[in-house]
Amino acid sequence: MKRHLLPVLLTALLIGTVAQAQQLEGVYAGAELYNTPFNGMQISYLAFYLRKDKTFSDKLDATDWQTHKSGTYSVNDGVLQLVFANGEDSKKYRLSKNGNLESTAGIKHTLHKLQRVDRIPEGYYQMKSADYSGGMGTGTPGVFSSASKGLYFDGKGHFSLDGSRLVSIGGDAAGGTVAGKFEKNKPPTGGTYQLTNGEIVLQYNNGTVSRHSFFYSPPKEEDLVLLDGVFYFKEEPENTTTSASARSSHTPASSATSSTDISATASLLEKLRQRYGGIAIDKIVRLKEVATISPNLEAVTLTDISNQKMRIEIRQGGKLLLVKMMDKNSGWQWQNGAIHSMAPDDLTEMRLSLYQGVLGLHQKLNTFFMNGTVSSKQGDYMVTFSVNDKQVVYLVGGDYSMKGNAYSITGKPNISVYKKFIQTEGISFPSVTESSDGSHTITVTTTAVVINPVIQDTEWAQP
């Protein structure tokens, strides 16, 4: 191609893109990774309905979602700008050739254009949420609640629902399963559905009818359904036991027991070590973990226990988005080509991760655990200890299963729940971790764990 033709072609492409932009209409949705000042990386799910009249709505759960106005948008030089009526910071996205929207600031993310459909293939889709109140630093018991809801479509016009709810007070379960394993068309959690022009009408077997906004993204894109603006990702349903109604129980605080006896913590630590790998855990010197972060991010974590080094890399579609590196008491962060010293709270968060999960049971890392306080309630245990005045909690089942961890940097805790443990070289690691700061939940699925890999100096270097 002759060089003098390039500006002409680029101008033509730009004009074509802008012309297309004037006809923007539809729902765009995606996930934005961002940093919080107290709990590190979190995910915010975004969905916008854009109209030809240059207005948009981010309230797809409203009954008037088709006419509700959250703000206005403009398109200049192929860049879409969303201006919110409530004064919220505006957002900018560049129109891509495939019709999606690409972020222009912060950690790169994509808003995919979703489809209005008149049928949906057979599949199971699940939504998860979490919330936290009280707890560390508030003088009141910490209450953590999590919920999930599943949608099953048989591809032939029938649906069924399932769901679960857990309420934990001070780390002890005070709730239970609401529905459990889904059953096709079991009243009142099933029925028939109709899809028309961006909406789904659910007609339950008990006669109830409800109408919701509904959009779809196929497997080669986001593989989800958007119901009332809520993301339901496609996955395999869990084999849980069906329960027709919620189980609820409450145990007075007086029934709980606690102990600072080192023999109690030592005994609990040994039980955990036996269950999750024993002396094999102590043989870990270096660790490499590869994972996916819902919906479309990849993460690689390198850990060197002896040298107290840790590195986290986040990619999207193979492109590097973010690097965080801890080296003993210092650290740096790379993002969008710029390198900065790591914020103190982010550095503390990375350091605390050494004392949680399976690594926290390591002989070289479990001293803080040994000096902790054990409380028991309804047969489960909670171990609380401090690492340089920052609180860390282990949630342990009565069968000595590792249920999760919590920690606090500024008073509000981050809670991680561990699921589906898999064994690597005699050590059991959780393959699924669900983390929440009380406002947002991210799901991290570990795809590979390498124990004591050879890590070259270049792998610790700045990009």
Coordinates of C-alpha atoms in Angstrom, one line a residue:
M1 CA 0.0 0.0 0.0
K2 CA 1.4 3.4 -0.9
R3 CA 1.9 5.6 2.2
H4 CA 0.0 8.6 0.8
L5 CA -3.1 6.5 0.6
L6 CA -3.1 5.5 4.2
P7 CA -4.5 8.8 5.6
V8 CA -7.3 8.7 3.0
L9 CA -8.3 5.2 4.0
L10 CA -8.1 6.0 7.7
T11 CA -10.3 9.0 7.1
A12 CA -12.8 6.9 5.1
L13 CA -12.9 4.3 7.9
L14 CA -13.4 7.0 10.5
I15 CA -16.2 8.6 8.6
G16 CA -17.8 5.2 8.1
T17 CA -17.5 4.5 11.8
V18 CA -19.0 7.9 12.8
A19 CA -21.8 7.4 10.4
Q20 CA -22.5 4.1 12.0
A21 CA -22.3 5.7 15.4
Q22 CA -25.2 8.0 14.6
Q23 CA -27.4 4.9 14.4
L24 CA -26.3 3.5 17.8
E25 CA -29.1 1.5 19.3
G26 CA -29.1 -1.5 21.6
V27 CA -27.8 -2.9 24.9
Y28 CA -24.1 -3.0 25.6
A29 CA -22.8 -4.9 28.6
G30 CA -19.5 -5.9 30.1
A31 CA -17.3 -6.1 33.2
E32 CA -14.9 -3.4 34.4
L33 CA -12.0 -4.3 36.7
Y34 CA -11.0 -1.5 39.1
N35 CA -9.1 -0.9 42.3
T36 CA -10.7 -0.1 45.7
P37 CA -8.7 1.8 48.3
F38 CA -9.2 -1.0 50.8
N39 CA -9.8 -4.3 49.1
G40 CA -7.7 -4.3 45.9
M41 CA -9.2 -5.4 42.6
Q42 CA -12.9 -5.7 42.2
I43 CA -15.3 -6.1 39.2
S44 CA -18.2 -3.8 38.3
Y45 CA -20.8 -5.1 35.9
L46 CA -22.0 -2.5 33.4
A47 CA -25.1 -2.5 31.1
F48 CA -26.4 0.4 29.0
Y49 CA -29.4 0.7 26.7
L50 CA -28.6 3.3 24.0
R51 CA -31.3 4.8 21.8
K52 CA -31.2 6.6 18.5
D53 CA -32.4 9.8 20.1
K54 CA -29.0 10.1 21.9
T55 CA -30.4 9.1 25.3
F56 CA -29.5 6.0 27.3
S57 CA -30.6 4.1 30.4
D58 CA -28.6 2.0 32.9
K59 CA -31.8 1.0 34.7
L60 CA -32.7 -2.2 32.9
D61 CA -34.5 -3.4 36.0
A62 CA -37.0 -0.6 35.8
T63 CA -40.5 -1.3 34.5
D64 CA -40.0 1.7 32.2
W65 CA -36.5 0.7 31.1
Q66 CA -37.4 1.3 27.4
T67 CA -38.1 5.0 28.0
H68 CA -36.2 5.7 31.3
K69 CA -33.4 8.3 30.7
S70 CA -30.2 8.0 32.8
G71 CA -28.4 10.5 30.6
T72 CA -27.4 11.4 27.1
Y73 CA -24.5 10.4 24.8
S74 CA -22.6 11.9 22.0
V75 CA -20.2 10.5 19.4
N76 CA -17.1 12.4 18.1
D77 CA -14.3 10.9 16.1
G78 CA -15.5 7.4 16.8
V79 CA -15.6 7.9 20.6
L80 CA -18.8 7.5 22.5
Q81 CA -19.3 9.6 25.6
L82 CA -21.9 8.8 28.2
V83 CA -23.0 11.8 30.3
F84 CA -25.1 10.9 33.4
A85 CA -28.0 13.1 34.5
N86 CA -27.2 12.4 38.2
G87 CA -23.7 14.0 38.0
E88 CA -21.8 10.7 38.0
D89 CA -18.5 10.8 36.1
S90 CA -18.9 10.4 32.4
K91 CA -17.6 7.4 30.5
K92 CA -15.9 7.2 27.2
Y93 CA -15.7 4.2 24.8
R94 CA -14.2 3.8 21.3
L95 CA -16.4 2.1 18.7
S96 CA -14.7 -1.0 17.3
K97 CA -15.2 -2.5 13.9
N98 CA -17.1 -5.5 15.3
G99 CA -19.7 -3.2 16.8
N100 CA -18.5 -3.5 20.5
L101 CA -17.3 -0.6 22.7
E102 CA -13.7 -0.5 24.0
S103 CA -12.8 1.6 27.0
T104 CA -10.5 4.6 26.6
A105 CA -9.4 5.0 30.3
G106 CA -8.5 2.8 33.3
I107 CA -8.1 -0.9 32.9
K108 CA -9.2 -1.9 29.5
H109 CA -12.6 -3.6 29.2
T110 CA -15.1 -4.2 26.5
L111 CA -18.9 -3.6 26.3
H112 CA -20.3 -6.2 24.0
K113 CA -23.5 -5.5 22.1
L114 CA -26.1 -8.0 23.2
Q115 CA -28.8 -9.6 21.1
R116 CA -32.6 -9.4 21.2
V117 CA -33.7 -13.0 20.6
D118 CA -36.9 -14.9 20.0
R119 CA -35.4 -18.2 21.3
I120 CA -32.6 -19.3 23.5
P121 CA -30.7 -22.6 23.4
E122 CA -30.9 -25.0 26.3
G123 CA -28.6 -24.0 29.1
Y124 CA -28.2 -23.1 32.8
Y125 CA -27.3 -19.6 33.8
Q126 CA -26.4 -18.4 37.3
M127 CA -26.1 -15.0 39.1
K128 CA -24.2 -14.6 42.4
S129 CA -24.1 -11.7 44.9
A130 CA -22.8 -10.9 48.3
D131 CA -23.1 -8.3 51.0
Y132 CA -21.4 -7.5 54.4
S133 CA -22.2 -5.2 57.3
G134 CA -20.9 -4.6 60.8
G135 CA -17.9 -6.7 61.9
M136 CA -14.3 -5.6 62.3
G137 CA -13.9 -2.1 63.7
T138 CA -17.6 -1.4 64.1
G139 CA -18.4 -2.9 67.5
T140 CA -21.2 -5.0 66.1
P141 CA -21.2 -8.6 64.9
G142 CA -20.1 -9.0 61.2
V143 CA -23.0 -10.2 59.1
F144 CA -22.0 -11.7 55.7
S145 CA -24.7 -12.8 53.3
S146 CA -24.4 -14.4 49.9
A147 CA -27.0 -15.5 47.4
S148 CA -27.2 -17.1 44.0
K149 CA -30.0 -17.6 41.6
G150 CA -30.1 -20.0 38.6
L151 CA -32.1 -20.0 35.4
Y152 CA -32.6 -23.1 33.4
F153 CA -34.0 -22.9 29.8
D154 CA -34.8 -26.2 28.0
G155 CA -34.7 -24.6 24.6
K156 CA -38.4 -25.5 24.0
G157 CA -40.1 -22.7 25.8
H158 CA -39.9 -23.9 29.4
F159 CA -37.8 -22.6 32.3
S160 CA -37.1 -23.4 36.0
L161 CA -35.4 -21.5 38.8
D162 CA -33.2 -22.4 41.7
G163 CA -31.4 -20.4 44.4
S164 CA -29.6 -20.4 47.6
R165 CA -29.0 -18.0 50.5
L166 CA -26.4 -18.0 53.3
V167 CA -26.3 -15.6 56.2
S168 CA -23.2 -15.8 58.4
I169 CA -22.9 -14.0 61.7
G170 CA -19.3 -13.7 62.9
G171 CA -18.4 -16.4 60.4
D172 CA -21.1 -18.9 61.5
A173 CA -23.9 -20.0 59.3
A174 CA -27.4 -18.8 60.3
G175 CA -29.2 -19.5 57.1
G176 CA -29.5 -22.2 54.5
T177 CA -30.5 -23.3 51.1
V178 CA -33.6 -21.6 49.7
A179 CA -34.3 -23.9 46.8
G180 CA -31.3 -26.1 46.1
K181 CA -31.0 -28.2 42.9
F182 CA -33.3 -27.0 40.1
E183 CA -36.0 -29.3 38.9
K184 CA -37.6 -28.6 35.5
N185 CA -41.1 -27.1 35.8
K186 CA -41.6 -27.7 39.5
P187 CA -44.2 -25.3 40.8
P188 CA -43.8 -22.5 41.6
T189 CA -40.2 -22.3 40.4
G190 CA -40.9 -23.2 36.8
G191 CA -43.2 -22.6 33.9
T192 CA -43.1 -21.3 30.3
Y193 CA -41.6 -18.2 28.8
Q194 CA -42.0 -16.0 25.7
L195 CA -39.3 -13.8 24.2
T196 CA -40.3 -10.6 22.4
N197 CA -38.4 -7.5 21.4
G198 CA -35.9 -7.3 24.3
E199 CA -38.2 -8.7 26.9
I200 CA -39.1 -12.1 28.5
V201 CA -42.5 -13.0 29.9
L202 CA -42.3 -15.7 32.5
Q203 CA -45.6 -17.5 33.2
Y204 CA -45.2 -19.7 36.3
N205 CA -47.0 -23.0 36.8
N206 CA -48.9 -21.4 39.7
G207 CA -50.4 -18.7 37.4
T208 CA -48.1 -15.9 38.3
V209 CA -46.8 -13.8 35.3
S210 CA -43.8 -11.5 35.3
R211 CA -42.2 -9.3 32.6
H212 CA -38.5 -8.5 32.4
S213 CA -35.9 -6.9 30.1
F214 CA -33.9 -9.7 28.5
F215 CA -30.8 -9.8 26.3
Y216 CA -28.5 -12.6 25.2
S217 CA -24.8 -13.0 24.4
P218 CA -23.8 -16.2 22.6
P219 CA -21.0 -18.6 23.7
K220 CA -18.4 -17.1 21.4
E221 CA -18.8 -13.8 23.1
E222 CA -19.8 -13.4 26.8
D223 CA -22.0 -16.5 27.0
L224 CA -24.6 -14.9 29.3
V225 CA -28.1 -13.7 29.6
L226 CA -29.0 -10.2 30.9
L227 CA -32.2 -10.3 32.9
D228 CA -33.3 -7.0 34.4
G229 CA -29.8 -5.7 33.9
V230 CA -28.4 -8.6 36.0
F231 CA -25.7 -10.8 34.6
Y232 CA -26.4 -14.6 34.5
F233 CA -23.4 -16.5 33.3
K234 CA -23.7 -19.9 31.6
E235 CA -22.4 -22.8 33.7
E236 CA -23.1 -26.3 34.8
P237 CA -25.6 -26.5 37.7
E238 CA -24.2 -27.8 41.0
N239 CA -25.4 -31.1 42.4
T240 CA -27.0 -29.8 45.6
T241 CA -29.8 -31.4 47.5
T242 CA -33.3 -29.9 46.8
S243 CA -34.9 -28.1 49.7
A244 CA -38.5 -26.9 49.4
S245 CA -38.1 -24.0 51.9
A246 CA -35.4 -22.1 53.6
R247 CA -33.8 -23.5 56.8
S248 CA -33.1 -20.9 59.3
S249 CA -31.6 -21.1 62.8
H250 CA -30.1 -18.7 65.3
T251 CA -27.8 -19.5 68.2
P252 CA -27.5 -17.0 71.0
A253 CA -24.0 -15.5 71.4
S254 CA -23.8 -17.1 74.8
S255 CA -23.6 -20.5 73.2
A256 CA -20.4 -19.6 71.4
T257 CA -17.1 -20.4 72.9
S258 CA -13.7 -18.9 72.4
S259 CA -10.2 -19.7 73.4
T260 CA -6.7 -18.1 73.3
D261 CA -5.1 -21.4 74.4
I262 CA -2.3 -22.1 72.1
S263 CA -3.0 -25.8 72.3
A264 CA -6.5 -25.1 70.7
T265 CA -5.0 -23.3 67.8
A266 CA -2.2 -25.8 67.4
S267 CA -4.6 -28.6 67.3
L268 CA -6.8 -26.9 64.7
L269 CA -3.8 -26.0 62.6
E270 CA -2.6 -29.6 62.6
K271 CA -6.0 -30.9 61.6
L272 CA -6.1 -28.4 58.7
R273 CA -2.5 -29.3 57.6
Q274 CA -3.4 -33.0 57.7
R275 CA -6.4 -32.5 55.5
Y276 CA -4.8 -30.2 52.9
G277 CA -1.3 -31.7 52.4
G278 CA 0.7 -32.1 55.7
I279 CA 4.4 -31.7 55.3
A280 CA 4.0 -31.4 51.5
I281 CA 2.8 -27.9 52.2
D282 CA 6.2 -27.0 53.8
K283 CA 8.0 -28.1 50.7
I284 CA 6.5 -25.2 48.8
V285 CA 9.3 -22.7 48.1
R286 CA 7.8 -21.1 45.0
L287 CA 4.3 -21.2 43.5
K288 CA 2.8 -20.3 40.1
E289 CA -1.0 -20.1 39.8
V290 CA -2.9 -19.6 36.6
A291 CA -6.6 -18.5 36.8
T292 CA -9.5 -16.9 35.0
I293 CA -11.5 -14.1 36.5
S294 CA -15.1 -13.9 35.4
P295 CA -16.1 -13.1 32.8
N296 CA -13.1 -12.7 30.5
L297 CA -9.8 -11.9 32.3
E298 CA -6.8 -14.1 32.9
A299 CA -4.4 -13.9 35.9
V300 CA -1.0 -15.4 36.7
T301 CA 0.4 -15.2 40.2
L302 CA 4.0 -15.9 41.1
T303 CA 5.0 -16.4 44.8
D304 CA 8.4 -16.8 46.3
I305 CA 8.0 -17.6 50.0
S306 CA 11.7 -17.5 51.1
N307 CA 12.2 -14.1 49.5
Q308 CA 8.8 -12.7 50.2
K309 CA 8.1 -11.8 46.6
M310 CA 4.8 -11.9 44.8
R311 CA 3.7 -10.8 41.3
I312 CA 0.2 -10.7 39.8
E313 CA -0.4 -10.2 36.1
I314 CA -3.8 -9.5 34.6
R315 CA -4.5 -10.1 30.9
Q316 CA -7.5 -9.8 28.6
G317 CA -7.4 -11.8 25.4
G318 CA -3.6 -12.2 25.9
K319 CA -3.0 -8.5 26.2
L320 CA -1.3 -7.4 29.5
L321 CA -3.5 -4.9 31.4
L322 CA -2.1 -4.7 34.9
V323 CA 1.0 -5.9 36.9
K324 CA 1.4 -5.7 40.7
M325 CA 4.8 -6.7 42.2
M326 CA 5.7 -7.0 45.9
D327 CA 9.3 -7.4 47.0
K328 CA 9.5 -7.7 50.8
N329 CA 8.5 -4.3 52.1
S330 CA 8.2 -2.4 48.8
G331 CA 6.3 -2.8 45.6
W332 CA 5.3 -1.2 42.3
Q333 CA 2.4 -1.3 39.9
W334 CA 2.3 -1.2 36.0
Q335 CA -0.8 -0.1 34.2
N336 CA -1.3 1.4 30.7
G337 CA 2.5 1.6 30.2
A338 CA 3.1 3.6 33.4
I339 CA 4.9 2.4 36.5
H340 CA 4.1 3.8 40.0
S341 CA 5.0 2.9 43.5
M342 CA 2.4 0.6 45.0
A343 CA -0.1 2.2 47.4
P344 CA 0.5 1.2 51.0
D345 CA -2.9 -0.5 51.3
D346 CA -2.3 -2.5 48.1
L347 CA 1.1 -3.6 49.4
T348 CA -0.5 -4.7 52.7
E349 CA -3.2 -6.6 50.8
M350 CA -0.6 -8.6 48.9
R351 CA 1.4 -9.3 52.0
L352 CA -1.7 -10.5 53.9
S353 CA -2.4 -13.0 51.1
L354 CA 0.7 -15.0 52.2
Y355 CA -1.1 -15.8 55.5
Q356 CA -4.4 -17.1 54.1
G357 CA -5.6 -20.2 52.4
V358 CA -3.3 -23.2 52.0
L359 CA -0.1 -21.0 52.1
G360 CA -1.1 -19.8 55.6
L361 CA -0.7 -23.3 56.9
H362 CA 3.0 -23.4 55.7
Q363 CA 5.5 -23.9 58.5
K364 CA 7.3 -20.7 57.6
L365 CA 4.1 -18.7 57.5
N366 CA 1.8 -20.1 60.3
T367 CA 3.3 -18.3 63.3
F368 CA 0.5 -15.7 63.3
F369 CA -2.1 -18.4 63.0
M370 CA -0.6 -20.1 66.1
N371 CA -1.0 -16.9 68.1
G372 CA -4.6 -16.5 67.1
T373 CA -7.9 -16.9 69.0
V374 CA -10.2 -19.8 68.3
S375 CA -14.0 -19.4 68.6
S376 CA -16.5 -22.1 68.0
K377 CA -20.2 -22.1 67.3
Q378 CA -22.6 -24.7 66.1
G379 CA -19.6 -27.1 65.6
D380 CA -17.7 -24.7 63.3
Y381 CA -14.6 -22.7 64.1
M382 CA -13.3 -19.2 63.5
V383 CA -9.6 -18.4 64.0
T384 CA -8.7 -14.7 64.3
F385 CA -5.2 -13.3 64.4
S386 CA -3.3 -10.1 63.5
V387 CA -0.5 -9.6 61.0
N388 CA 1.2 -6.3 61.7
D389 CA -2.1 -5.0 63.3
K390 CA -4.2 -6.1 60.4
Q391 CA -6.8 -8.7 61.2
V392 CA -7.1 -12.0 59.4
V393 CA -9.8 -14.7 59.9
Y394 CA -10.0 -18.4 58.9
L395 CA -13.4 -19.9 58.6
V396 CA -13.2 -23.6 59.4
G397 CA -15.9 -26.3 59.3
G398 CA -16.6 -28.8 62.0
D399 CA -15.0 -31.4 59.7
Y400 CA -11.8 -29.2 59.5
S401 CA -12.7 -28.1 56.0
M402 CA -11.3 -24.7 55.0
K403 CA -14.4 -22.7 54.1
G404 CA -12.8 -19.3 53.6
N405 CA -10.8 -16.3 54.8
A406 CA -11.5 -12.7 55.7
Y407 CA -9.2 -9.8 56.3
S408 CA -9.4 -6.1 56.9
I409 CA -7.2 -3.2 56.0
T410 CA -9.3 -0.2 56.7
G411 CA -12.1 -1.8 58.9
K412 CA -14.3 -3.3 56.1
P413 CA -13.3 -6.9 55.4
N414 CA -12.8 -8.7 52.2
I415 CA -14.2 -12.2 52.3
S416 CA -13.2 -15.2 50.2
V417 CA -15.1 -18.4 50.0
Y418 CA -13.3 -21.6 48.8
K419 CA -14.9 -24.3 46.7
K420 CA -14.1 -27.4 44.7
F421 CA -10.6 -28.3 46.0
I422 CA -8.3 -30.2 43.7
Q423 CA -5.0 -31.9 44.5
T424 CA -1.6 -31.1 43.1
E425 CA 1.4 -33.0 44.3
G426 CA -0.4 -34.1 47.4
I427 CA -1.7 -30.6 48.3
S428 CA -5.3 -29.6 48.0
F429 CA -6.0 -26.2 46.6
P430 CA -9.4 -24.5 46.0
S431 CA -10.1 -24.4 42.3
V432 CA -12.8 -21.8 42.7
T433 CA -12.6 -18.7 45.0
E434 CA -15.4 -16.2 45.4
S435 CA -14.3 -12.9 46.9
S436 CA -16.4 -10.0 48.0
D437 CA -15.9 -6.6 49.4
G438 CA -19.6 -6.3 50.3
S439 CA -20.5 -4.5 47.1
H440 CA -19.0 -6.6 44.4
T441 CA -18.2 -10.3 44.0
I442 CA -15.6 -11.8 41.7
T443 CA -15.1 -15.5 40.9
V444 CA -11.6 -16.7 40.3
T445 CA -11.2 -20.2 38.8
T446 CA -7.8 -21.7 39.1
T447 CA -6.8 -23.6 35.9
A448 CA -3.2 -24.6 36.9
V449 CA -1.0 -24.8 39.9
V450 CA 2.8 -25.4 39.6
I451 CA 4.8 -26.1 42.7
N452 CA 8.4 -25.0 42.9
P453 CA 8.7 -23.9 39.2
V454 CA 11.9 -22.3 38.0
I455 CA 11.3 -18.6 37.9
Q456 CA 13.8 -16.6 35.8
D457 CA 14.9 -13.1 37.0
T458 CA 13.2 -11.6 33.9
E459 CA 9.8 -12.9 35.1
W460 CA 10.1 -10.5 38.1
A461 CA 11.2 -7.6 36.0
Q462 CA 9.1 -4.5 35.0
P463 CA 7.2 -4.8 31.7

